Short mmCIF file of C-alpha atoms in Angstrom, two decimals:
data_model
loop_
_atom_site.label_atom_id
_atom_site.label_comp_id
_atom_site.label_asym_id
_atom_site.label_seq_id
_atom_site.Cartn_x
_atom_site.Cartn_y
_atom_site.Cartn_z
CA MET A 1 92.97 276.84 77.61
CA ALA A 2 90.11 276.45 75.13
CA ASP A 3 86.95 274.66 76.14
CA LYS A 4 87.29 271.04 74.95
CA GLN A 5 83.56 270.40 74.65
CA GLN A 6 83.02 273.59 72.70
CA PHE A 7 85.90 272.57 70.41
CA THR A 8 84.47 269.07 69.92
CA ASP A 9 81.05 270.45 69.10
CA ALA A 10 82.55 272.88 66.57
CA ILE A 11 84.51 270.12 64.82
CA LYS A 12 81.50 267.77 64.74
CA ALA A 13 79.28 270.49 63.31
CA GLY A 14 81.86 271.52 60.71
CA TYR A 15 82.89 268.04 59.58
CA THR A 16 79.59 266.16 59.50
CA PHE A 17 78.39 265.54 55.95
CA LYS A 18 75.27 263.93 54.49
CA GLY A 19 76.89 262.51 51.38
CA GLU A 20 79.61 259.86 51.11
CA HIS A 21 82.64 260.76 53.22
CA VAL A 22 85.82 259.18 54.62
CA LYS A 23 87.67 259.71 57.88
CA ILE A 24 91.16 261.17 57.43
CA GLY A 25 92.11 261.87 61.06
CA ALA A 26 91.14 263.44 64.37
CA ALA A 27 91.44 267.03 65.56
CA ILE A 28 94.05 268.14 68.09
CA LEU A 29 93.59 270.75 70.82
CA ASP A 30 96.35 271.90 73.15
CA GLY A 31 98.66 269.19 71.82
CA GLU A 32 96.28 266.26 72.41
CA VAL A 33 93.96 264.34 70.09
CA VAL A 34 90.38 265.02 71.17
CA SER A 35 88.12 261.97 71.37
CA GLY A 36 85.06 262.38 69.18
CA ALA A 37 86.55 265.27 67.17
CA ASP A 38 86.78 263.22 63.98
CA VAL A 39 87.66 264.92 60.69
CA PHE A 40 85.97 263.59 57.59
CA LEU A 41 86.50 264.31 53.90
CA PRO A 42 83.34 264.85 51.78
CA LEU A 43 83.74 263.21 48.37
CA LYS A 44 81.19 265.55 46.83
CA THR A 45 83.57 268.54 46.98
CA MET A 46 86.78 266.77 45.94
CA ASN A 47 86.31 268.22 42.46
CA ARG A 48 86.81 271.70 43.97
CA HIS A 49 90.58 271.15 43.94
CA GLY A 50 93.06 271.56 46.76
CA MET A 51 96.59 272.02 48.01
CA ILE A 52 98.90 270.07 50.31
CA ALA A 53 101.79 272.24 51.52
CA GLY A 54 104.60 272.06 54.03
CA ALA A 55 108.34 271.98 54.54
CA THR A 56 110.47 269.02 53.47
CA GLY A 57 109.99 266.00 55.72
CA THR A 58 106.68 267.06 57.28
CA GLY A 59 104.60 264.33 55.61
CA LYS A 60 103.09 265.92 52.48
CA THR A 61 103.72 262.92 50.23
CA LYS A 62 102.28 260.51 52.80
CA THR A 63 99.17 262.69 53.05
CA LEU A 64 98.50 262.48 49.31
CA GLN A 65 99.19 258.73 49.50
CA MET A 66 96.58 258.39 52.26
CA LEU A 67 94.05 260.50 50.35
CA SER A 68 94.60 258.40 47.21
CA GLU A 69 93.94 255.24 49.21
CA ALA A 70 90.71 256.71 50.63
CA LEU A 71 89.55 257.73 47.17
CA SER A 72 90.41 254.31 45.73
CA ASP A 73 88.30 252.63 48.43
CA ALA A 74 85.44 254.92 47.38
CA SER A 75 85.81 253.83 43.71
CA VAL A 76 87.43 257.13 42.65
CA PRO A 77 90.45 256.76 40.30
CA THR A 78 93.46 259.02 40.84
CA LEU A 79 96.55 260.17 38.95
CA LEU A 80 99.71 260.78 41.00
CA LEU A 81 102.69 262.60 39.49
CA ASP A 82 105.57 260.95 41.30
CA ILE A 83 108.53 263.29 40.95
CA LYS A 84 110.58 261.96 43.88
CA GLY A 85 109.97 258.31 43.02
CA ASP A 86 108.56 257.23 46.39
CA LEU A 87 104.87 256.82 45.52
CA SER A 88 105.05 253.56 43.61
CA GLY A 89 105.01 251.64 46.91
CA ILE A 90 101.26 252.20 47.06
CA ALA A 91 101.01 248.98 45.04
CA MET A 92 102.27 246.96 48.02
CA PRO A 93 100.98 246.61 51.60
CA GLY A 94 102.58 248.66 54.36
CA ALA A 95 104.43 247.34 57.39
CA LEU A 96 103.33 247.64 61.01
CA ASN A 97 105.51 249.39 63.57
CA ASP A 98 104.99 250.88 67.02
CA LYS A 99 104.59 254.47 65.80
CA ILE A 100 101.89 253.54 63.29
CA VAL A 101 99.99 251.48 65.87
CA GLU A 102 100.18 254.34 68.38
CA ARG A 103 98.97 256.89 65.85
CA SER A 104 96.11 254.66 64.70
CA ASP A 105 94.99 254.12 68.30
CA LYS A 106 94.93 257.86 68.98
CA ILE A 107 92.90 258.55 65.85
CA GLY A 108 90.56 255.65 66.46
CA ILE A 109 91.09 253.87 63.11
CA PRO A 110 92.41 250.27 63.15
CA TYR A 111 95.50 249.88 60.97
CA THR A 112 95.34 247.13 58.36
CA PRO A 113 98.17 246.91 55.79
CA GLU A 114 96.72 247.02 52.28
CA LYS A 115 97.93 247.16 48.69
CA PHE A 116 95.98 249.05 46.05
CA PRO A 117 95.32 248.59 42.33
CA VAL A 118 98.10 250.53 40.62
CA GLU A 119 98.99 251.33 37.01
CA LEU A 120 102.55 252.54 36.42
CA LEU A 121 102.85 255.19 33.70
CA THR A 122 105.90 256.74 32.07
CA LEU A 123 106.90 259.52 29.67
CA SER A 124 110.30 257.95 28.98
CA ASN A 125 111.66 254.49 28.31
CA GLU A 126 111.23 253.33 31.90
CA PRO A 127 108.94 250.34 32.56
CA GLY A 128 105.27 251.26 32.49
CA VAL A 129 102.49 252.40 30.21
CA LYS A 130 103.95 254.85 27.71
CA LEU A 131 101.99 258.09 27.48
CA ARG A 132 102.11 259.51 23.97
CA ALA A 133 100.28 262.07 21.86
CA THR A 134 100.62 262.85 18.17
CA VAL A 135 101.71 266.27 16.96
CA SER A 136 98.33 266.63 15.19
CA GLU A 137 96.48 266.01 18.46
CA PHE A 138 98.70 268.49 20.23
CA GLY A 139 97.61 271.11 17.68
CA PRO A 140 99.19 274.35 16.42
CA ILE A 141 98.08 276.49 19.38
CA LEU A 142 99.57 274.29 22.11
CA LEU A 143 102.69 273.64 20.03
CA THR A 144 103.15 277.38 19.53
CA LYS A 145 102.79 277.94 23.28
CA ILE A 146 105.20 275.25 24.36
CA LEU A 147 107.82 276.36 21.83
CA GLY A 148 107.47 279.98 22.97
CA LEU A 149 106.88 281.32 19.44
CA ASN A 150 105.77 284.83 18.53
CA ASP A 151 102.62 285.61 16.53
CA THR A 152 104.38 285.46 13.15
CA GLN A 153 106.01 282.12 13.91
CA GLY A 154 102.77 280.81 15.37
CA GLY A 155 100.99 281.79 12.18
CA LEU A 156 103.49 279.75 10.18
CA VAL A 157 102.89 276.73 12.45
CA ALA A 158 99.15 277.06 11.87
CA MET A 159 99.80 277.31 8.12
CA ILE A 160 101.87 274.13 8.21
CA PHE A 161 99.07 272.26 10.01
CA LYS A 162 96.58 273.53 7.40
CA TYR A 163 98.88 272.46 4.57
CA CYS A 164 99.22 268.98 6.09
CA ASP A 165 95.45 268.69 6.54
CA ASP A 166 94.80 269.71 2.94
CA HIS A 167 97.41 267.33 1.53
CA LYS A 168 96.63 264.43 3.89
CA LEU A 169 100.06 264.49 5.52
CA ALA A 170 99.72 262.98 8.99
CA LEU A 171 101.78 264.75 11.69
CA LEU A 172 102.42 261.96 14.17
CA ASP A 173 105.83 262.60 15.68
CA LEU A 174 108.41 265.39 15.71
CA LYS A 175 110.31 264.03 12.74
CA ASP A 176 107.13 264.50 10.68
CA PHE A 177 106.85 268.14 11.73
CA ILE A 178 110.57 268.76 11.11
CA LYS A 179 110.36 267.18 7.65
CA VAL A 180 107.39 269.34 6.65
CA LEU A 181 109.12 272.41 8.06
CA GLN A 182 112.23 271.69 5.99
CA TYR A 183 110.12 270.96 2.91
CA VAL A 184 108.10 274.19 3.00
CA GLY A 185 111.29 276.14 3.57
CA ALA A 186 113.00 274.67 0.49
CA GLU A 187 111.53 272.46 -2.26
CA GLY A 188 107.90 273.16 -1.42
CA LYS A 189 108.23 276.85 -0.61
CA ALA A 190 107.03 278.18 -3.97
CA ALA A 191 103.98 275.91 -4.08
CA MET A 192 103.02 276.67 -0.51
CA GLU A 193 103.44 280.44 -0.90
CA LYS A 194 101.17 280.30 -3.95
CA ASP A 195 98.30 278.77 -1.94
CA TYR A 196 98.90 279.87 1.65
CA GLY A 197 100.94 283.08 1.71
CA LYS A 198 104.50 284.30 2.18
CA ILE A 199 106.91 282.16 4.20
CA SER A 200 109.80 283.71 6.12
CA THR A 201 113.01 281.70 5.99
CA THR A 202 114.01 283.26 9.30
CA SER A 203 110.82 282.00 10.94
CA THR A 204 111.26 278.45 9.67
CA GLY A 205 114.82 278.44 10.99
CA THR A 206 113.75 279.67 14.42
CA ILE A 207 110.94 277.13 14.70
CA LEU A 208 113.28 274.33 13.63
CA ARG A 209 115.82 275.27 16.32
CA LYS A 210 113.13 275.28 19.03
CA VAL A 211 111.76 271.91 17.93
CA ILE A 212 115.25 270.41 18.00
CA GLU A 213 115.69 271.82 21.51
CA LEU A 214 112.48 270.03 22.51
CA GLN A 215 113.80 266.84 20.92
CA GLN A 216 116.97 267.06 22.98
CA GLN A 217 114.86 266.93 26.15
CA GLY A 218 113.44 263.56 25.09
CA ALA A 219 110.23 264.71 23.41
CA ASP A 220 110.63 262.08 20.69
CA VAL A 221 109.48 259.52 23.25
CA PHE A 222 106.34 261.51 24.04
CA PHE A 223 105.22 262.50 20.53
CA GLY A 224 103.99 259.60 18.43
CA GLU A 225 101.63 256.64 18.34
CA LYS A 226 99.80 255.03 19.95
CA SER A 227 98.07 258.03 21.50
CA PHE A 228 97.04 257.61 25.12
CA GLU A 229 93.31 257.88 25.74
CA VAL A 230 92.67 259.85 28.92
CA GLU A 231 89.56 257.78 29.61
CA ASP A 232 91.98 255.00 30.62
CA LEU A 233 92.89 257.09 33.67
CA MET A 234 89.33 256.68 34.97
CA ARG A 235 89.21 252.91 35.39
CA ILE A 236 87.74 250.87 38.22
CA SER A 237 89.50 247.64 39.21
CA ASP A 238 87.80 244.26 39.27
CA ASP A 239 87.24 244.53 43.04
CA GLY A 240 85.42 247.87 42.64
CA ARG A 241 88.23 250.17 43.80
CA GLY A 242 89.50 253.12 41.82
CA VAL A 243 92.78 252.49 39.98
CA ILE A 244 95.68 254.63 41.22
CA ASN A 245 97.74 255.74 38.22
CA VAL A 246 101.31 256.55 39.24
CA LEU A 247 103.19 258.58 36.64
CA ARG A 248 106.88 258.37 37.46
CA VAL A 249 108.62 261.54 36.27
CA THR A 250 111.78 261.42 38.36
CA ASN A 251 113.95 262.09 35.30
CA LEU A 252 112.00 265.14 34.11
CA GLN A 253 113.11 267.71 36.68
CA ASP A 254 115.88 268.90 34.36
CA ARG A 255 113.65 268.77 31.26
CA PRO A 256 110.99 271.41 31.93
CA LYS A 257 109.88 271.77 28.30
CA LEU A 258 108.97 268.10 28.01
CA PHE A 259 107.12 268.21 31.32
CA SER A 260 105.31 271.38 30.21
CA SER A 261 104.37 269.65 26.95
CA PHE A 262 102.86 266.75 28.85
CA MET A 263 100.98 268.95 31.32
CA LEU A 264 99.55 271.17 28.60
CA GLN A 265 98.36 268.27 26.49
CA LEU A 266 96.98 266.24 29.41
CA LEU A 267 94.99 269.11 30.91
CA ALA A 268 93.67 270.19 27.53
CA GLU A 269 92.73 266.60 26.60
CA LEU A 270 91.01 265.97 29.94
CA TYR A 271 88.97 269.12 29.55
CA ALA A 272 88.15 268.45 25.89
CA VAL A 273 86.97 264.84 26.16
CA SER A 274 85.17 264.96 29.51
CA PRO A 275 81.47 265.83 29.35
CA GLU A 276 79.86 268.42 31.62
CA GLU A 277 78.76 266.69 34.81
CA GLY A 278 77.93 269.44 37.29
CA ASP A 279 78.29 268.51 40.98
CA LEU A 280 78.53 264.73 41.23
CA GLU A 281 78.28 262.73 44.45
CA LYS A 282 81.96 261.94 43.99
CA PRO A 283 84.54 262.93 41.35
CA LYS A 284 85.40 260.87 38.28
CA LEU A 285 89.13 261.54 38.67
CA VAL A 286 91.42 263.34 41.11
CA MET A 287 94.93 264.40 40.06
CA PHE A 288 97.74 264.96 42.59
CA ILE A 289 100.76 266.90 41.33
CA ASP A 290 103.60 266.26 43.80
CA GLU A 291 106.43 268.81 44.09
CA ALA A 292 104.25 271.27 42.18
CA HIS A 293 106.65 274.12 42.96
CA LEU A 294 108.96 272.64 40.31
CA ILE A 295 106.20 273.09 37.73
CA PHE A 296 105.42 276.67 38.66
CA GLN A 297 109.09 277.65 38.86
CA GLU A 298 110.03 276.15 35.49
CA ALA A 299 106.79 276.50 33.53
CA ASN A 300 106.41 279.14 30.85
CA GLU A 301 103.57 281.63 30.79
CA ALA A 302 101.51 279.41 28.49
CA LEU A 303 101.45 276.55 30.99
CA LEU A 304 100.55 278.84 33.88
CA GLN A 305 97.65 280.32 31.91
CA GLN A 306 96.49 276.85 30.90
CA ILE A 307 96.56 275.56 34.48
CA GLU A 308 94.64 278.60 35.70
CA THR A 309 92.00 278.16 33.00
CA VAL A 310 91.64 274.43 33.58
CA VAL A 311 91.42 274.78 37.37
CA LYS A 312 88.57 277.24 36.92
CA LEU A 313 86.60 275.15 34.43
CA ILE A 314 87.40 271.48 34.84
CA ARG A 315 85.60 270.97 38.17
CA SER A 316 82.32 270.94 36.24
CA LYS A 317 83.69 267.88 34.41
CA GLY A 318 83.94 265.98 37.71
CA ILE A 319 87.75 266.23 37.90
CA GLY A 320 89.73 267.56 40.87
CA ILE A 321 93.35 268.79 40.87
CA PHE A 322 95.55 268.92 44.00
CA PHE A 323 98.91 270.69 44.12
CA VAL A 324 101.50 269.36 46.56
CA THR A 325 104.24 271.89 47.27
CA GLN A 326 106.64 273.12 49.94
CA ASN A 327 105.57 276.74 50.13
CA PRO A 328 101.92 277.71 49.49
CA MET A 329 103.21 280.95 48.02
CA ASP A 330 104.71 278.88 45.17
CA VAL A 331 101.19 278.50 43.79
CA PRO A 332 100.12 281.56 41.76
CA ALA A 333 97.46 283.65 43.50
CA ASN A 334 94.92 283.12 40.69
CA VAL A 335 95.25 279.36 41.12
CA LEU A 336 95.42 279.45 44.93
CA GLY A 337 92.09 281.24 45.09
CA GLN A 338 90.42 278.31 43.27
CA LEU A 339 91.55 275.64 45.76
CA GLY A 340 88.73 274.56 48.08
CA MET A 341 90.66 272.14 50.30
CA LYS A 342 93.90 273.11 52.04
CA VAL A 343 96.12 270.79 54.04
CA GLN A 344 98.96 272.78 55.60
CA HIS A 345 101.84 270.86 57.16
CA ALA A 346 104.49 272.61 59.23
CA LEU A 347 106.66 275.41 57.86
CA ARG A 348 110.08 276.37 59.20
CA ALA A 349 111.02 279.94 60.16
CA PHE A 350 114.77 280.24 59.63
CA THR A 351 114.86 283.72 58.08
CA ALA A 352 112.86 286.95 57.97
CA VAL A 353 111.56 285.88 54.56
CA ASP A 354 110.33 282.61 56.08
CA ARG A 355 108.49 284.49 58.84
CA LYS A 356 106.85 286.73 56.25
CA VAL A 357 105.68 283.68 54.27
CA ILE A 358 104.26 282.11 57.43
CA LYS A 359 102.31 285.27 58.21
CA GLN A 360 100.91 285.37 54.65
CA THR A 361 100.03 281.68 54.83
CA ALA A 362 98.16 282.09 58.10
CA GLU A 363 96.06 284.87 56.58
CA ASN A 364 94.81 282.44 53.92
CA TYR A 365 93.07 280.26 56.52
CA PRO A 366 89.74 280.85 58.31
CA GLU A 367 89.95 282.70 61.62
CA THR A 368 89.59 280.50 64.70
CA GLU A 369 89.30 281.03 68.44
CA PHE A 370 91.00 277.72 69.18
CA TYR A 371 94.44 278.27 67.61
CA GLU A 372 97.10 280.92 67.17
CA THR A 373 97.60 280.09 63.50
CA ASN A 374 100.96 281.87 63.13
CA ASP A 375 102.46 279.82 65.96
CA LEU A 376 100.74 276.56 65.08
CA ILE A 377 102.22 276.48 61.55
CA THR A 378 105.74 276.18 62.96
CA GLN A 379 104.91 273.83 65.85
CA MET A 380 103.08 270.93 64.18
CA GLY A 381 104.72 267.51 64.20
CA ILE A 382 105.28 265.11 61.30
CA GLY A 383 101.98 263.77 59.99
CA GLU A 384 100.02 266.65 61.48
CA ALA A 385 98.42 269.44 59.46
CA MET A 386 96.01 272.35 59.57
CA VAL A 387 92.99 271.39 57.51
CA THR A 388 90.07 273.28 56.01
CA MET A 389 87.83 272.23 53.14
CA LEU A 390 84.49 272.99 51.55
CA ASN A 391 81.33 271.39 52.86
CA GLU A 392 78.52 270.19 50.62
CA LYS A 393 77.14 273.73 50.39
CA GLY A 394 80.50 275.16 49.32
CA ILE A 395 81.15 276.81 52.71
CA PRO A 396 84.66 276.48 54.26
CA THR A 397 84.85 274.17 57.26
CA PRO A 398 86.41 275.35 60.56
CA LEU A 399 90.20 275.27 60.70
CA ALA A 400 91.33 272.08 62.44
CA HIS A 401 94.75 270.95 63.62
CA VAL A 402 94.58 267.28 62.58
CA MET A 403 96.57 264.16 63.30
CA LEU A 404 96.29 262.45 59.93
CA ARG A 405 95.69 258.80 59.25
CA PRO A 406 98.86 256.94 58.12
CA PRO A 407 98.94 255.29 54.68
CA ARG A 408 98.11 251.58 54.69
CA SER A 409 100.36 250.84 51.71
CA ARG A 410 104.14 250.76 51.60
CA MET A 411 105.77 254.12 52.30
CA ASP A 412 108.72 253.37 50.04
CA ILE A 413 109.60 252.49 46.46
CA LEU A 414 109.03 249.25 44.58
CA SER A 415 111.81 246.88 43.64
CA GLU A 416 112.60 246.18 39.97
CA VAL A 417 111.08 242.71 40.30
CA GLU A 418 107.85 244.17 41.68
CA ILE A 419 107.74 246.77 38.91
CA ASP A 420 108.21 244.07 36.27
CA ALA A 421 105.40 242.03 37.81
CA ILE A 422 102.98 245.00 37.68
CA THR A 423 103.85 246.02 34.13
CA GLY A 424 103.92 242.41 32.95
CA SER A 425 100.29 241.90 33.94
CA SER A 426 99.07 245.32 32.77
CA LYS A 427 96.46 245.43 30.01
CA LEU A 428 97.42 249.03 29.24
CA VAL A 429 101.07 248.12 28.69
CA ALA A 430 99.92 245.61 26.09
CA LYS A 431 97.66 248.24 24.56
CA TYR A 432 100.06 251.19 24.34
CA ASN A 433 103.63 249.86 24.28
CA GLN A 434 103.48 248.29 20.82
CA VAL A 435 105.71 250.04 18.27
CA VAL A 436 103.54 251.70 15.61
CA ASP A 437 105.06 253.25 12.49
CA THR A 438 102.16 254.46 10.37
CA GLU A 439 102.93 256.13 7.05
CA SER A 440 102.94 259.82 7.83
CA ALA A 441 104.30 263.16 6.59
CA TYR A 442 107.93 262.06 6.98
CA GLU A 443 107.54 258.97 4.81
CA ILE A 444 105.22 260.64 2.27
CA LEU A 445 107.46 263.67 1.74
CA ASN A 446 110.58 261.52 1.62
CA ALA A 447 108.96 259.39 -1.08
CA LYS A 448 107.90 262.53 -2.93
CA LEU A 449 111.38 264.04 -2.74
CA GLU A 450 112.98 260.73 -3.76
CA GLU A 451 110.64 260.52 -6.75
CA ALA A 452 111.50 264.08 -7.75
CA ALA A 453 115.20 263.39 -7.28
CA GLU A 454 114.93 260.20 -9.35
CA LYS A 455 113.13 262.09 -12.10
CA THR A 456 115.76 264.82 -12.10
CA LYS A 457 118.52 262.23 -12.15
CA GLN A 458 116.85 260.47 -15.08
CA GLN A 459 116.56 263.74 -17.01
CA GLN A 460 120.21 264.52 -16.34
CA GLU A 461 121.20 261.06 -17.49
CA GLU A 462 119.21 261.54 -20.72
CA VAL A 463 120.95 264.86 -21.36
CA GLU A 464 124.35 263.32 -20.69
CA GLU A 465 123.51 260.39 -22.94
CA ALA A 466 122.54 262.74 -25.79
CA LYS A 467 125.78 264.66 -25.37
CA GLN A 468 127.76 261.45 -25.37
CA GLU A 469 126.05 260.22 -28.55
CA LYS A 470 126.80 263.49 -30.32
CA LYS A 471 130.40 263.35 -29.18
CA THR A 472 130.72 259.74 -30.35
CA ALA A 473 129.21 260.62 -33.75
CA LYS A 474 131.82 263.33 -34.22
CA LYS A 475 134.61 260.92 -33.48
CA GLU A 476 133.32 258.41 -36.07
CA GLU A 477 132.89 260.79 -39.05
CA GLY A 478 135.64 260.55 -41.88
CA PHE A 479 137.97 263.22 -43.40
CA PHE A 480 135.63 263.99 -46.27
CA ASP A 481 132.64 264.19 -43.90
CA ASN A 482 134.15 267.29 -42.35
CA PRO A 483 132.11 270.39 -43.40
CA VAL A 484 135.28 272.42 -44.05
CA VAL A 485 136.76 269.70 -46.23
CA LYS A 486 133.45 269.40 -48.09
CA SER A 487 133.38 273.15 -48.72
CA VAL A 488 136.96 273.20 -50.05
CA GLY A 489 136.16 270.21 -52.26
CA ARG A 490 133.12 271.93 -53.75
CA THR A 491 135.17 275.05 -54.54
CA ALA A 492 137.94 273.03 -56.20
CA ALA A 493 135.43 271.08 -58.29
CA ASN A 494 133.83 274.28 -59.52
CA ILE A 495 137.21 275.69 -60.64
CA ILE A 496 138.15 272.49 -62.50
CA THR A 497 134.77 272.34 -64.17
CA ARG A 498 135.00 275.93 -65.35
CA SER A 499 138.54 275.31 -66.74
CA LEU A 500 137.42 272.27 -68.76
CA LEU A 501 134.43 274.10 -70.15
CA GLY A 502 136.67 276.99 -71.11
CA ALA A 503 139.02 274.74 -73.05
CA LEU A 504 136.09 273.43 -75.02
CA GLY A 505 134.92 276.88 -75.81
CA LEU A 506 131.89 276.52 -73.57
CA GLY A 507 133.21 278.44 -70.62
CA GLY A 508 130.82 281.29 -70.08
CA ARG A 509 130.10 284.72 -71.58
CA THR A 510 133.67 285.52 -72.71
CA SER A 511 134.06 282.39 -74.76
CA ARG A 512 130.63 282.94 -76.32
CA ARG A 513 131.52 286.46 -77.40
CA LYS A 514 134.80 285.29 -79.04
CA SER A 515 132.95 282.74 -81.11
CA LEU A 516 130.65 285.40 -82.52
CA PHE A 517 133.49 287.51 -83.95
#
């Protein structure tokens, strides 16, 4: 049995921080919570990213709910990607029960039910703030990546964007892009090839098919106006707490391309608009991606590269990203190595593959004399986790088996009435959910094609009218107006004239010679 005092001293030394920090639980040794072995979370290193992992039903989602509450109390806004649909309850106070009271007593934190300032967001037609981005903002590079185009096809996409910029054709939604694509592949092909280079009909057809595939996954709802400004994710409520933005994406599990589109654009936009901040006393925004294994399993190579790049660079912008997943091995190694905080809930060893994963997982945690990490991973109860994080100097804290603080908000979904009440009073809903139909490439090109068609129709009508007039004139001319009749008449008149002249002795050379003899 490990020395309890030595353990307590180690935890106190490892989890005592000078800057602002919050208590998230108490350490456990030999199956019991140790008094005085409190585990705190330093806000200064929350921009160093993290991971919450564990088998189904071990308490991962409740852990990220508790962390979001702690951050909100510290005036740090968060973004939660709610894939299972059970995070919206954070907008309502929790309910007391015997288990929660017992857990709170062991940890030494009084339990007070609390609701938090919440903004409900959506990528579909569900109630909430609609997140949109225009095709122009998405840009040719990201669009090429999400469509999975080759270099030739990507070059054509870039050419189309350049053409639209030069001709002031706004690309707002997918119907704009499709219209331009159809135009440059048909009526406008010659003009575009003259100024921008050769266009492959095969490439335009391939791009069009991929865009339509994206449309079929509901991308029309995402692309368009009004564009969401990512600064609105970093709001502080009137009472000084950070707003918790809950993006409900329960209907996107079977639409990976749309989800990839959103993730690519959001991460790129966050990185682009956020200024360099260095190491702040606390982050400006923390993003929690629940069920992240769905992203990594379904995402294309472009998304994985983008996530890796952003994770490496965005911490200097004061933004932290946490991945919540079942198996820590679901997170690519290049991303896993960038995660400073790790909260490992229990894993289950049902197969040889499971045991191998557990062994690999244990090797990713700091060595400790107080635990047998391989065994502990499979023995922890619900709401317990192995925790390690970075201290203010960037050094990993000792591994601690922690009984975590329970969420103070509702650990369940909201009712439709509650959702309507939240969205009905939301300033962002009023700001972003208005229908905007600005004149863009679709309308401009349609007008241009209609004008050309009208002109062509008018020319055809003029030609037909001329033909009809000529035909009518022919019908109205008389018998003697006929050229053939006129020719025969002239011939007959000449013969008669010559005969009369001959009778008078004036009919040409022969008659003149006879008169001389």
